[in-house]
Coordinates of C-alpha atoms in Angstrom, one line a residue:
M1006 CA -11.0 5.4 0.4
T1007 CA -9.9 7.8 3.2
T1008 CA -12.1 10.9 3.5
S1009 CA -11.1 14.2 4.7
T1010 CA -13.1 17.6 4.9
T1011 CA -16.6 17.8 3.4
A1012 CA -16.9 19.8 0.2
A1013 CA -19.3 22.5 -0.2
T1014 CA -21.5 20.2 -2.4
G1015 CA -21.9 17.8 0.4
V1016 CA -19.6 15.2 -1.2
P1017 CA -16.9 13.9 1.3
A1018 CA -13.5 14.9 0.1
V1019 CA -10.8 12.2 -0.4
R1020 CA -7.1 12.2 -0.2
P1021 CA -5.8 12.2 -3.8
Y1022 CA -3.0 9.9 -3.2
E1023 CA -4.3 6.5 -1.6
S1024 CA -2.2 4.1 -3.7
Y1025 CA -0.8 3.5 -7.3
V1026 CA -3.0 0.9 -8.9
Y1027 CA -0.9 -0.8 -11.5
A1028 CA -2.3 -4.3 -11.0
Y1029 CA -5.6 -5.8 -9.4
P1030 CA -5.8 -7.5 -7.0
H1031 CA -2.7 -6.2 -5.4
K1032 CA -0.1 -8.7 -4.2
T1033 CA -0.8 -8.0 -0.5
A1034 CA -4.1 -9.7 -1.2
Y1035 CA -2.4 -12.9 -2.3
R1036 CA -2.0 -15.9 0.2
P1037 CA -0.2 -19.2 0.1
L1038 CA -2.3 -21.6 -2.1
P1039 CA -2.9 -24.7 -0.1
E1040 CA -3.6 -26.9 -3.0
R1041 CA -0.5 -25.7 -4.8
P1042 CA -2.2 -26.2 -8.3
A1043 CA -0.1 -27.6 -11.2
L1044 CA 0.7 -25.1 -13.9
R1045 CA -0.4 -27.5 -16.4
E1046 CA -3.9 -27.6 -15.0
L1047 CA -4.0 -23.8 -14.5
W1048 CA -3.1 -23.2 -18.3
A1049 CA -4.9 -26.1 -19.9
A1050 CA -7.9 -24.1 -20.9
E1051 CA -6.4 -20.8 -21.4
R1052 CA -5.7 -18.9 -24.7
K1053 CA -2.1 -18.9 -25.3
D1054 CA -1.8 -17.1 -28.7
A1055 CA -1.0 -13.6 -27.4
L1056 CA 0.8 -14.0 -23.9
S1057 CA 2.8 -11.3 -22.3
L1058 CA 6.3 -12.4 -20.9
Y1059 CA 7.8 -10.6 -17.9
L1060 CA 11.2 -11.5 -16.4
H1061 CA 12.0 -10.0 -13.0
I1062 CA 15.7 -9.2 -11.9
P1063 CA 15.6 -8.3 -8.3
F1064 CA 18.9 -6.5 -7.9
C1065 CA 19.9 -2.8 -7.8
E1066 CA 23.1 -0.9 -7.1
V1067 CA 21.4 1.1 -4.5
R1068 CA 18.0 1.1 -2.9
C1069 CA 16.3 4.4 -3.5
G1070 CA 14.6 6.0 -0.5
F1071 CA 11.1 5.9 -2.0
C1072 CA 11.4 2.4 -3.2
N1073 CA 9.1 -0.6 -2.1
L1074 CA 9.8 -2.7 -5.1
F1075 CA 11.0 -6.4 -4.6
T1076 CA 14.7 -6.0 -4.8
R1077 CA 18.0 -6.1 -2.9
I1078 CA 21.3 -4.2 -3.0
G1079 CA 24.0 -5.9 -4.8
A1080 CA 24.5 -9.8 -5.4
P1081 CA 27.5 -11.2 -3.5
E1082 CA 29.1 -14.6 -4.1
E1083 CA 27.7 -15.2 -7.6
L1084 CA 24.2 -14.6 -6.6
T1085 CA 23.2 -13.5 -10.2
T1086 CA 24.6 -16.8 -11.5
R1087 CA 22.4 -18.7 -9.2
Y1088 CA 19.5 -16.5 -9.9
L1089 CA 19.8 -17.0 -13.6
D1090 CA 20.1 -20.8 -13.0
A1091 CA 17.0 -20.8 -11.1
L1092 CA 15.3 -18.5 -13.7
D1093 CA 16.3 -21.1 -16.4
R1094 CA 14.8 -24.1 -14.4
Q1095 CA 11.5 -22.1 -13.9
A1096 CA 11.3 -21.1 -17.6
V1097 CA 11.7 -24.9 -18.5
A1098 CA 9.0 -25.8 -16.0
V1099 CA 6.6 -23.0 -17.1
R1100 CA 7.0 -23.8 -20.8
D1101 CA 6.3 -27.4 -20.1
G1102 CA 3.1 -26.2 -18.0
L1103 CA 1.9 -24.2 -21.0
G1104 CA 1.7 -27.5 -23.0
D1105 CA 2.0 -28.2 -26.6
E1106 CA -1.6 -28.8 -27.5
E1107 CA -1.9 -25.5 -29.2
P1108 CA 0.6 -23.0 -30.4
V1109 CA 2.1 -20.8 -27.7
R1110 CA 2.9 -17.2 -28.9
F1111 CA 4.2 -14.2 -27.0
A1112 CA 2.9 -10.9 -28.2
A1113 CA 5.0 -8.7 -25.8
A1114 CA 8.0 -8.9 -23.5
A1115 CA 9.6 -7.0 -20.6
F1116 CA 12.5 -7.2 -18.3
G1117 CA 11.9 -5.3 -15.1
G1118 CA 13.1 -5.4 -11.4
G1119 CA 15.0 -4.1 -9.5
T1120 CA 17.2 -3.1 -12.5
P1121 CA 17.8 -5.7 -15.3
T1122 CA 20.9 -3.9 -16.4
F1123 CA 22.4 -4.6 -13.0
L1124 CA 23.4 -7.8 -15.0
T1125 CA 26.5 -7.8 -17.0
A1126 CA 26.4 -7.8 -20.7
G1127 CA 27.0 -11.6 -20.8
E1128 CA 24.2 -12.2 -18.2
L1129 CA 21.9 -10.1 -20.2
E1130 CA 22.7 -12.2 -23.1
R1131 CA 21.7 -15.4 -21.1
L1132 CA 18.5 -13.5 -19.9
C1133 CA 17.5 -13.0 -23.5
D1134 CA 18.4 -16.7 -24.3
I1135 CA 16.1 -17.8 -21.4
A1136 CA 13.2 -15.8 -23.0
E1137 CA 13.8 -17.0 -26.4
K1138 CA 15.2 -20.7 -26.2
R1139 CA 13.4 -21.8 -23.1
M1140 CA 10.0 -19.8 -23.5
G1141 CA 10.0 -19.5 -27.2
A1142 CA 9.6 -15.7 -27.4
D1143 CA 11.0 -14.1 -30.5
L1144 CA 12.3 -11.0 -28.9
R1145 CA 13.2 -9.3 -32.4
A1146 CA 9.6 -9.7 -33.6
V1147 CA 7.6 -8.4 -30.6
P1148 CA 7.8 -5.2 -28.4
L1149 CA 10.6 -5.7 -25.8
S1150 CA 10.8 -3.2 -23.0
V1151 CA 13.7 -3.1 -20.5
E1152 CA 14.3 -0.9 -17.3
T1153 CA 17.5 0.5 -16.6
S1154 CA 19.4 3.2 -14.3
P1155 CA 21.8 5.9 -15.1
S1156 CA 24.8 4.0 -13.6
T1157 CA 24.0 0.7 -15.2
A1158 CA 23.1 2.0 -18.8
T1159 CA 26.5 1.2 -20.0
A1160 CA 27.5 0.9 -23.8
D1161 CA 28.1 -2.8 -23.7
R1162 CA 24.9 -3.6 -22.0
L1163 CA 22.8 -1.3 -24.3
A1164 CA 24.6 -3.0 -27.2
V1165 CA 23.3 -6.3 -26.1
L1166 CA 19.9 -5.0 -25.6
A1167 CA 19.7 -3.4 -29.0
D1168 CA 21.0 -6.4 -30.8
R1169 CA 18.4 -8.6 -29.1
G1170 CA 15.5 -6.6 -30.3
T1171 CA 14.8 -4.1 -27.5
T1172 CA 12.2 -1.6 -28.6
R1173 CA 11.8 0.5 -25.4
I1174 CA 14.3 1.6 -22.6
S1175 CA 12.7 3.1 -19.5
I1176 CA 15.3 4.9 -17.3
G1177 CA 14.6 6.1 -13.7
V1178 CA 15.8 9.6 -13.4
Q1179 CA 13.4 10.8 -10.9
S1180 CA 15.1 14.4 -10.8
F1181 CA 17.7 16.3 -12.7
V1182 CA 18.3 18.5 -9.6
D1183 CA 21.1 16.9 -7.5
A1184 CA 19.7 18.2 -4.2
E1185 CA 16.3 16.7 -4.9
A1186 CA 17.9 13.3 -5.9
K1187 CA 19.7 13.3 -2.5
A1188 CA 16.6 14.3 -0.7
A1189 CA 14.9 11.1 -2.3
V1190 CA 17.9 9.0 -1.1
R1191 CA 18.9 8.5 -4.8
P1192 CA 22.6 9.3 -4.9
Q1193 CA 23.4 10.5 -8.6
R1194 CA 24.7 13.5 -10.4
R1195 CA 23.0 15.2 -13.2
A1196 CA 26.1 14.9 -15.4
D1197 CA 25.9 11.1 -15.0
V1198 CA 22.4 11.0 -15.9
E1199 CA 22.9 13.0 -19.1
A1200 CA 25.8 10.7 -20.1
A1201 CA 23.5 7.8 -19.6
L1202 CA 20.9 9.3 -21.7
G1203 CA 23.6 10.0 -24.4
R1204 CA 24.5 6.3 -24.5
I1205 CA 20.9 5.3 -24.7
R1206 CA 20.2 7.5 -27.7
D1207 CA 23.5 6.3 -29.4
A1208 CA 22.2 2.7 -29.0
R1209 CA 19.4 3.6 -31.3
I1210 CA 16.7 1.8 -29.3
P1211 CA 13.4 3.1 -30.7
L1212 CA 11.5 4.5 -27.8
L1213 CA 13.1 6.1 -24.6
N1214 CA 11.0 6.7 -21.5
I1215 CA 12.1 8.8 -18.6
D1216 CA 10.6 8.5 -15.3
L1217 CA 10.4 11.6 -13.0
I1218 CA 9.1 12.2 -9.5
Y1219 CA 7.2 15.2 -8.1
G1220 CA 6.5 15.8 -4.4
I1221 CA 10.2 15.4 -3.3
D1222 CA 11.0 17.4 -0.1
G1223 CA 12.1 20.9 -1.1
Q1224 CA 10.9 20.6 -4.7
T1225 CA 9.2 23.8 -6.1
E1226 CA 7.4 24.5 -9.4
R1227 CA 10.8 26.0 -10.7
T1228 CA 12.9 23.0 -9.8
W1229 CA 10.1 20.6 -11.3
L1230 CA 10.2 22.6 -14.6
T1231 CA 13.9 22.3 -14.6
S1232 CA 13.8 18.5 -14.4
L1233 CA 11.0 18.5 -17.0
D1234 CA 12.9 20.6 -19.4
A1235 CA 16.1 18.7 -18.9
A1236 CA 14.1 15.5 -19.9
L1237 CA 12.3 17.3 -22.9
A1238 CA 15.7 18.2 -24.3
W1239 CA 16.2 14.4 -25.1
R1240 CA 12.9 14.3 -27.0
P1241 CA 11.9 11.1 -25.1
E1242 CA 9.0 9.3 -26.8
E1243 CA 7.5 8.8 -23.3
L1244 CA 7.7 10.4 -20.1
Y1245 CA 6.2 9.0 -16.7
L1246 CA 5.4 11.4 -14.0
Y1247 CA 5.1 9.7 -10.6
P1248 CA 3.8 11.4 -7.4
L1249 CA 6.3 10.6 -4.5
Y1250 CA 5.0 8.1 -1.8
V1251 CA 6.6 7.4 1.4
R1252 CA 5.6 3.8 1.9
P1253 CA 6.2 1.4 5.2
L1254 CA 9.6 0.0 5.3
T1255 CA 11.1 2.1 2.8
G1256 CA 14.2 4.2 3.4
L1257 CA 12.3 7.4 3.5
H1258 CA 9.7 5.9 5.9
R1259 CA 12.6 4.8 8.0
L1260 CA 14.3 8.2 8.0
G1261 CA 11.1 10.1 8.6
A1262 CA 12.1 12.3 5.8
G1263 CA 9.8 15.1 4.4
V1264 CA 6.2 15.6 5.0
G1265 CA 3.9 12.7 4.0
G1266 CA 5.3 10.0 6.3
P1267 CA 2.8 8.0 8.0
E1268 CA 3.0 10.0 11.3
A1269 CA 2.9 13.3 9.6
E1270 CA 0.5 15.8 11.2
A1271 CA -2.8 16.1 9.2
L1272 CA -2.0 19.7 8.2
E1273 CA 1.4 18.6 6.8
Q1274 CA -0.3 15.8 5.0
A1275 CA -2.8 18.1 3.4
A1276 CA -0.1 20.5 2.4
W1277 CA 1.8 17.7 0.8
D1278 CA -1.2 16.5 -1.1
E1279 CA -1.7 20.1 -2.4
Q1280 CA 1.9 20.4 -3.4
R1281 CA 1.7 17.1 -5.4
L1282 CA -1.6 18.1 -7.1
R1283 CA -0.1 21.5 -7.9
L1284 CA 3.1 20.0 -9.5
Y1285 CA 1.1 17.2 -11.3
A1286 CA -1.0 20.0 -13.0
V1287 CA 2.2 22.0 -13.7
G1288 CA 3.9 18.9 -15.3
R1289 CA 0.8 17.7 -17.3
D1290 CA 0.2 21.2 -18.8
H1291 CA 3.9 21.7 -19.7
L1292 CA 4.0 18.3 -21.4
L1293 CA 0.8 19.0 -23.2
A1294 CA 2.3 22.3 -24.4
H1295 CA 5.3 20.7 -25.7
G1296 CA 3.5 18.1 -28.1
Y1297 CA 2.9 15.3 -25.7
E1298 CA -0.3 13.4 -25.3
Q1299 CA -1.7 12.1 -21.9
V1300 CA -2.2 8.4 -21.8
S1301 CA -2.9 8.0 -18.2
M1302 CA -2.3 10.0 -15.0
R1303 CA 1.4 9.0 -15.1
M1304 CA 2.1 8.3 -18.8
F1305 CA 2.6 10.9 -21.5
R1306 CA 3.5 10.0 -25.1
R1307 CA 5.1 12.3 -27.6
A1308 CA 2.3 12.8 -30.3
D1309 CA 4.5 11.7 -33.1
A1310 CA 6.0 8.7 -31.5
P1311 CA 5.2 5.1 -32.4
Q1312 CA 3.2 3.1 -29.9
E1313 CA 5.2 0.1 -28.7
G1314 CA 3.0 -2.6 -27.1
P1315 CA 0.5 -2.4 -24.4
E1316 CA -0.2 0.9 -22.7
D1317 CA 0.8 1.5 -19.0
Y1318 CA 1.0 -2.3 -18.4
A1319 CA -2.7 -2.2 -18.1
C1320 CA -4.0 -5.0 -20.3
Q1321 CA -7.6 -5.7 -19.3
T1322 CA -7.3 -9.4 -20.6
D1323 CA -5.4 -12.2 -18.8
G1324 CA -2.3 -14.3 -20.2
M1325 CA 0.6 -12.9 -18.4
I1326 CA 3.7 -15.1 -17.7
G1327 CA 6.0 -14.0 -15.0
L1328 CA 9.5 -15.5 -14.4
G1329 CA 11.4 -14.6 -11.3
C1330 CA 10.8 -14.4 -7.6
G1331 CA 9.2 -11.0 -7.9
A1332 CA 7.0 -11.6 -10.9
R1333 CA 3.3 -12.4 -11.1
S1334 CA 1.4 -14.5 -13.5
Y1335 CA -2.4 -14.1 -14.6
T1336 CA -4.8 -16.8 -15.9
S1337 CA -8.5 -15.9 -16.3
A1338 CA -9.1 -17.6 -12.8
L1339 CA -5.8 -17.2 -10.8
H1340 CA -3.2 -14.6 -10.3
Y1341 CA -0.1 -16.0 -8.8
S1342 CA 3.4 -15.3 -7.8
F1343 CA 6.0 -16.0 -5.0
D1344 CA 5.9 -14.5 -1.6
Y1345 CA 6.1 -10.6 -1.3
A1346 CA 8.2 -8.4 0.9
V1347 CA 9.7 -4.9 1.2
D1348 CA 12.1 -5.3 4.2
M1349 CA 15.6 -6.1 2.8
R1350 CA 16.1 -9.1 5.1
E1351 CA 12.8 -10.8 4.0
I1352 CA 13.6 -10.1 0.3
R1353 CA 17.1 -11.7 0.7
S1354 CA 15.5 -14.8 2.4
I1355 CA 12.8 -15.1 -0.6
I1356 CA 15.6 -14.7 -3.2
D1357 CA 17.7 -17.3 -1.5
S1358 CA 14.8 -19.7 -1.3
F1359 CA 14.0 -19.0 -5.1
T1360 CA 17.6 -19.9 -6.1
A1361 CA 17.5 -23.2 -4.2
T1362 CA 14.2 -24.3 -5.8
Q1363 CA 14.2 -27.1 -8.1
D1364 CA 10.6 -27.7 -8.8
F1365 CA 8.6 -24.8 -10.4
S1366 CA 5.8 -26.8 -11.6
R1367 CA 3.2 -25.5 -9.3
A1368 CA 1.7 -22.0 -8.3
E1369 CA 2.6 -21.3 -4.7
V1370 CA 1.0 -17.9 -3.6
G1371 CA -1.9 -16.1 -5.3
R1372 CA -5.6 -15.1 -5.4
Y1373 CA -8.4 -16.5 -7.3
V1374 CA -10.2 -14.0 -9.5
D1375 CA -14.0 -14.7 -9.9
E1376 CA -16.4 -13.1 -12.4
E1377 CA -17.3 -10.1 -10.2
E1378 CA -13.5 -9.5 -9.6
A1379 CA -12.8 -9.8 -13.3
R1380 CA -15.4 -7.1 -13.9
R1381 CA -13.7 -4.7 -11.4
R1382 CA -10.4 -5.4 -12.9
H1383 CA -11.6 -4.6 -16.4
L1384 CA -13.5 -1.4 -15.3
L1385 CA -10.5 -0.2 -13.3
Q1386 CA -7.7 -0.8 -15.7
S1387 CA -9.9 0.8 -18.5
V1388 CA -11.1 3.9 -17.0
L1389 CA -7.7 4.7 -15.5
Q1390 CA -6.6 5.2 -19.0
A1391 CA -7.3 8.7 -20.6
A1392 CA -8.9 7.3 -23.6
G1393 CA -11.6 5.8 -21.3
L1394 CA -13.8 2.6 -21.4
P1395 CA -15.9 1.9 -24.6
V1396 CA -19.1 0.5 -22.8
A1397 CA -19.7 -1.9 -25.9
D1398 CA -16.3 -3.6 -25.1
Y1399 CA -17.3 -4.2 -21.5
R1400 CA -20.8 -5.4 -22.7
A1401 CA -19.3 -7.7 -25.2
R1402 CA -17.1 -9.3 -22.6
F1403 CA -19.5 -9.6 -19.6
G1404 CA -23.1 -9.2 -21.1
T1405 CA -23.7 -6.4 -18.6
D1406 CA -23.3 -2.6 -18.4
P1407 CA -20.7 -1.0 -16.0
W1408 CA -23.4 1.4 -14.6
A1409 CA -25.6 -1.6 -13.6
D1410 CA -22.7 -3.5 -12.1
F1411 CA -21.1 -0.7 -10.1
P1412 CA -23.8 2.0 -9.6
A1413 CA -22.6 3.3 -6.4
E1414 CA -19.0 3.7 -7.3
L1415 CA -19.6 5.5 -10.7
A1416 CA -22.3 7.7 -9.0
G1417 CA -19.6 8.8 -6.3
F1418 CA -17.1 9.5 -9.2
A1419 CA -19.7 11.5 -11.0
A1420 CA -20.7 13.5 -7.9
R1421 CA -17.1 14.5 -7.4
G1422 CA -16.8 15.6 -11.1
W1423 CA -14.4 12.9 -12.0
L1424 CA -16.4 11.6 -15.0
D1425 CA -16.3 13.5 -18.4
E1426 CA -19.8 14.5 -19.1
A1427 CA -18.7 15.6 -22.6
A1428 CA -17.5 12.2 -23.5
P1429 CA -19.2 10.7 -26.5
E1430 CA -22.2 8.5 -26.0
G1431 CA -21.1 5.0 -25.0
L1432 CA -17.6 6.1 -23.7
L1433 CA -16.9 6.1 -19.8
R1434 CA -14.0 8.5 -19.5
L1435 CA -12.4 10.4 -16.7
S1436 CA -12.5 14.2 -16.6
A1437 CA -9.2 16.1 -16.0
S1438 CA -10.0 16.2 -12.3
G1439 CA -10.7 12.4 -12.5
L1440 CA -7.3 11.7 -13.9
A1441 CA -5.6 13.9 -11.5
H1442 CA -7.4 11.8 -8.8
S1443 CA -6.6 8.3 -10.2
D1444 CA -4.9 7.2 -7.1
A1445 CA -8.0 7.7 -5.1
L1446 CA -10.3 6.5 -7.8
G1447 CA -8.6 3.1 -8.3
P1448 CA -8.7 2.0 -4.7
A1449 CA -12.3 3.0 -4.6
L1450 CA -13.0 0.1 -7.0
F1451 CA -11.5 -2.5 -4.9
S1452 CA -13.8 -5.2 -3.6
P1453 CA -14.6 -5.7 -0.1
G1454 CA -12.9 -9.1 -0.1
V1455 CA -9.6 -7.7 -1.5
R1456 CA -9.7 -4.8 0.9
A1457 CA -10.0 -7.2 3.7
A1458 CA -7.2 -9.3 2.5
M1459 CA -4.9 -6.2 1.9
A1460 CA -5.7 -5.1 5.5
A1461 CA -4.9 -8.3 7.1
Y1462 CA -1.7 -8.6 5.3
E1463 CA 1.3 -8.6 7.8
R1464 CA 4.0 -6.3 6.2
K1465 CA 7.5 -7.9 6.1

């Protein structure tokens, strides 16, 4: 956790935006697995009655300047067909690896990327067939979330998704202000975004999520409220408010755009942090005043909206099946995936390797998760939710108390005012300040081993 100035209390200040912790351990802590364990061995003793299924599509029509996701621009020479062929082979191998000794049931499904709706309507039909016919997921009976973009949310694609049981559409808008979209290297016009939102509502998919970003170069409280109000006009069931990050190897990093790049002066960085904290508070308060409940630092749900499946992709238990070269899978002892990259040339190479693979019966890249790491993961993913961690749940799973397992970390959070002193007895919950500093608090819970592995990772 990076320290800056020392507060009047004597507690070292921290940068509020270390990193977004959406999974632990991070993929930069993964390494090639020398033994390449067979999936059948990995899953033999695992519970399989409430698995999550994730299918990854690594294609986008453009690459946004802030994006460090595993995705490439376009798909020449029938690459999507070859990719779906490989995804089909992988699904067959993974389903075989799960075995038939006990029933295999999926409790939730998601298509992400990249942009899954980069695929044509016919290819989306095939994607759903892979999930259902190969993996055995009943997409019409479980929550199904799909990510889209304004330019690919076409009527024919949305009709397929609605017919196949999609319950949640998440669209990355980022800003309704054209100048801000351009500053974030995301070429789009507000008129096209509004048209896409209209098509989504016409498709009658039950839950709409809109992603917005704050901290864009030139963004002010007034323009931020413009985007928030434009989104609220569609009464989305969910809104995600993301702070802008300028990460290595992304478009904004290469351009050196805006304050906040890795070579920015310390004063510029501090000003950018302050801007993002201020805009976060403005956005949070605006949504709370308009009938939304805060679920996490980023996620807000309309108070009268139904809940669809896991919140914020932060299930504390294991049992994730990921298909595709950018997906990860979780057993209780091993998190595994394929190789990871951000640079476009490296991503293309990994996708090409994936499409040529014939044998998907073994785990290739990953990180083993021991009991101590499992405790960290449970604490981290629970406490980053606004509802907090019932200590009894932690005790029931591990037989210990989080204050006993992580005394230094929790004492540090308390000293900074990040823990809610008014929380009911037996509930470990963040304060408003703690939620605002989630991107500093989360990394503070990383183990020394994971930190060392992430530090040694060679970016590519």
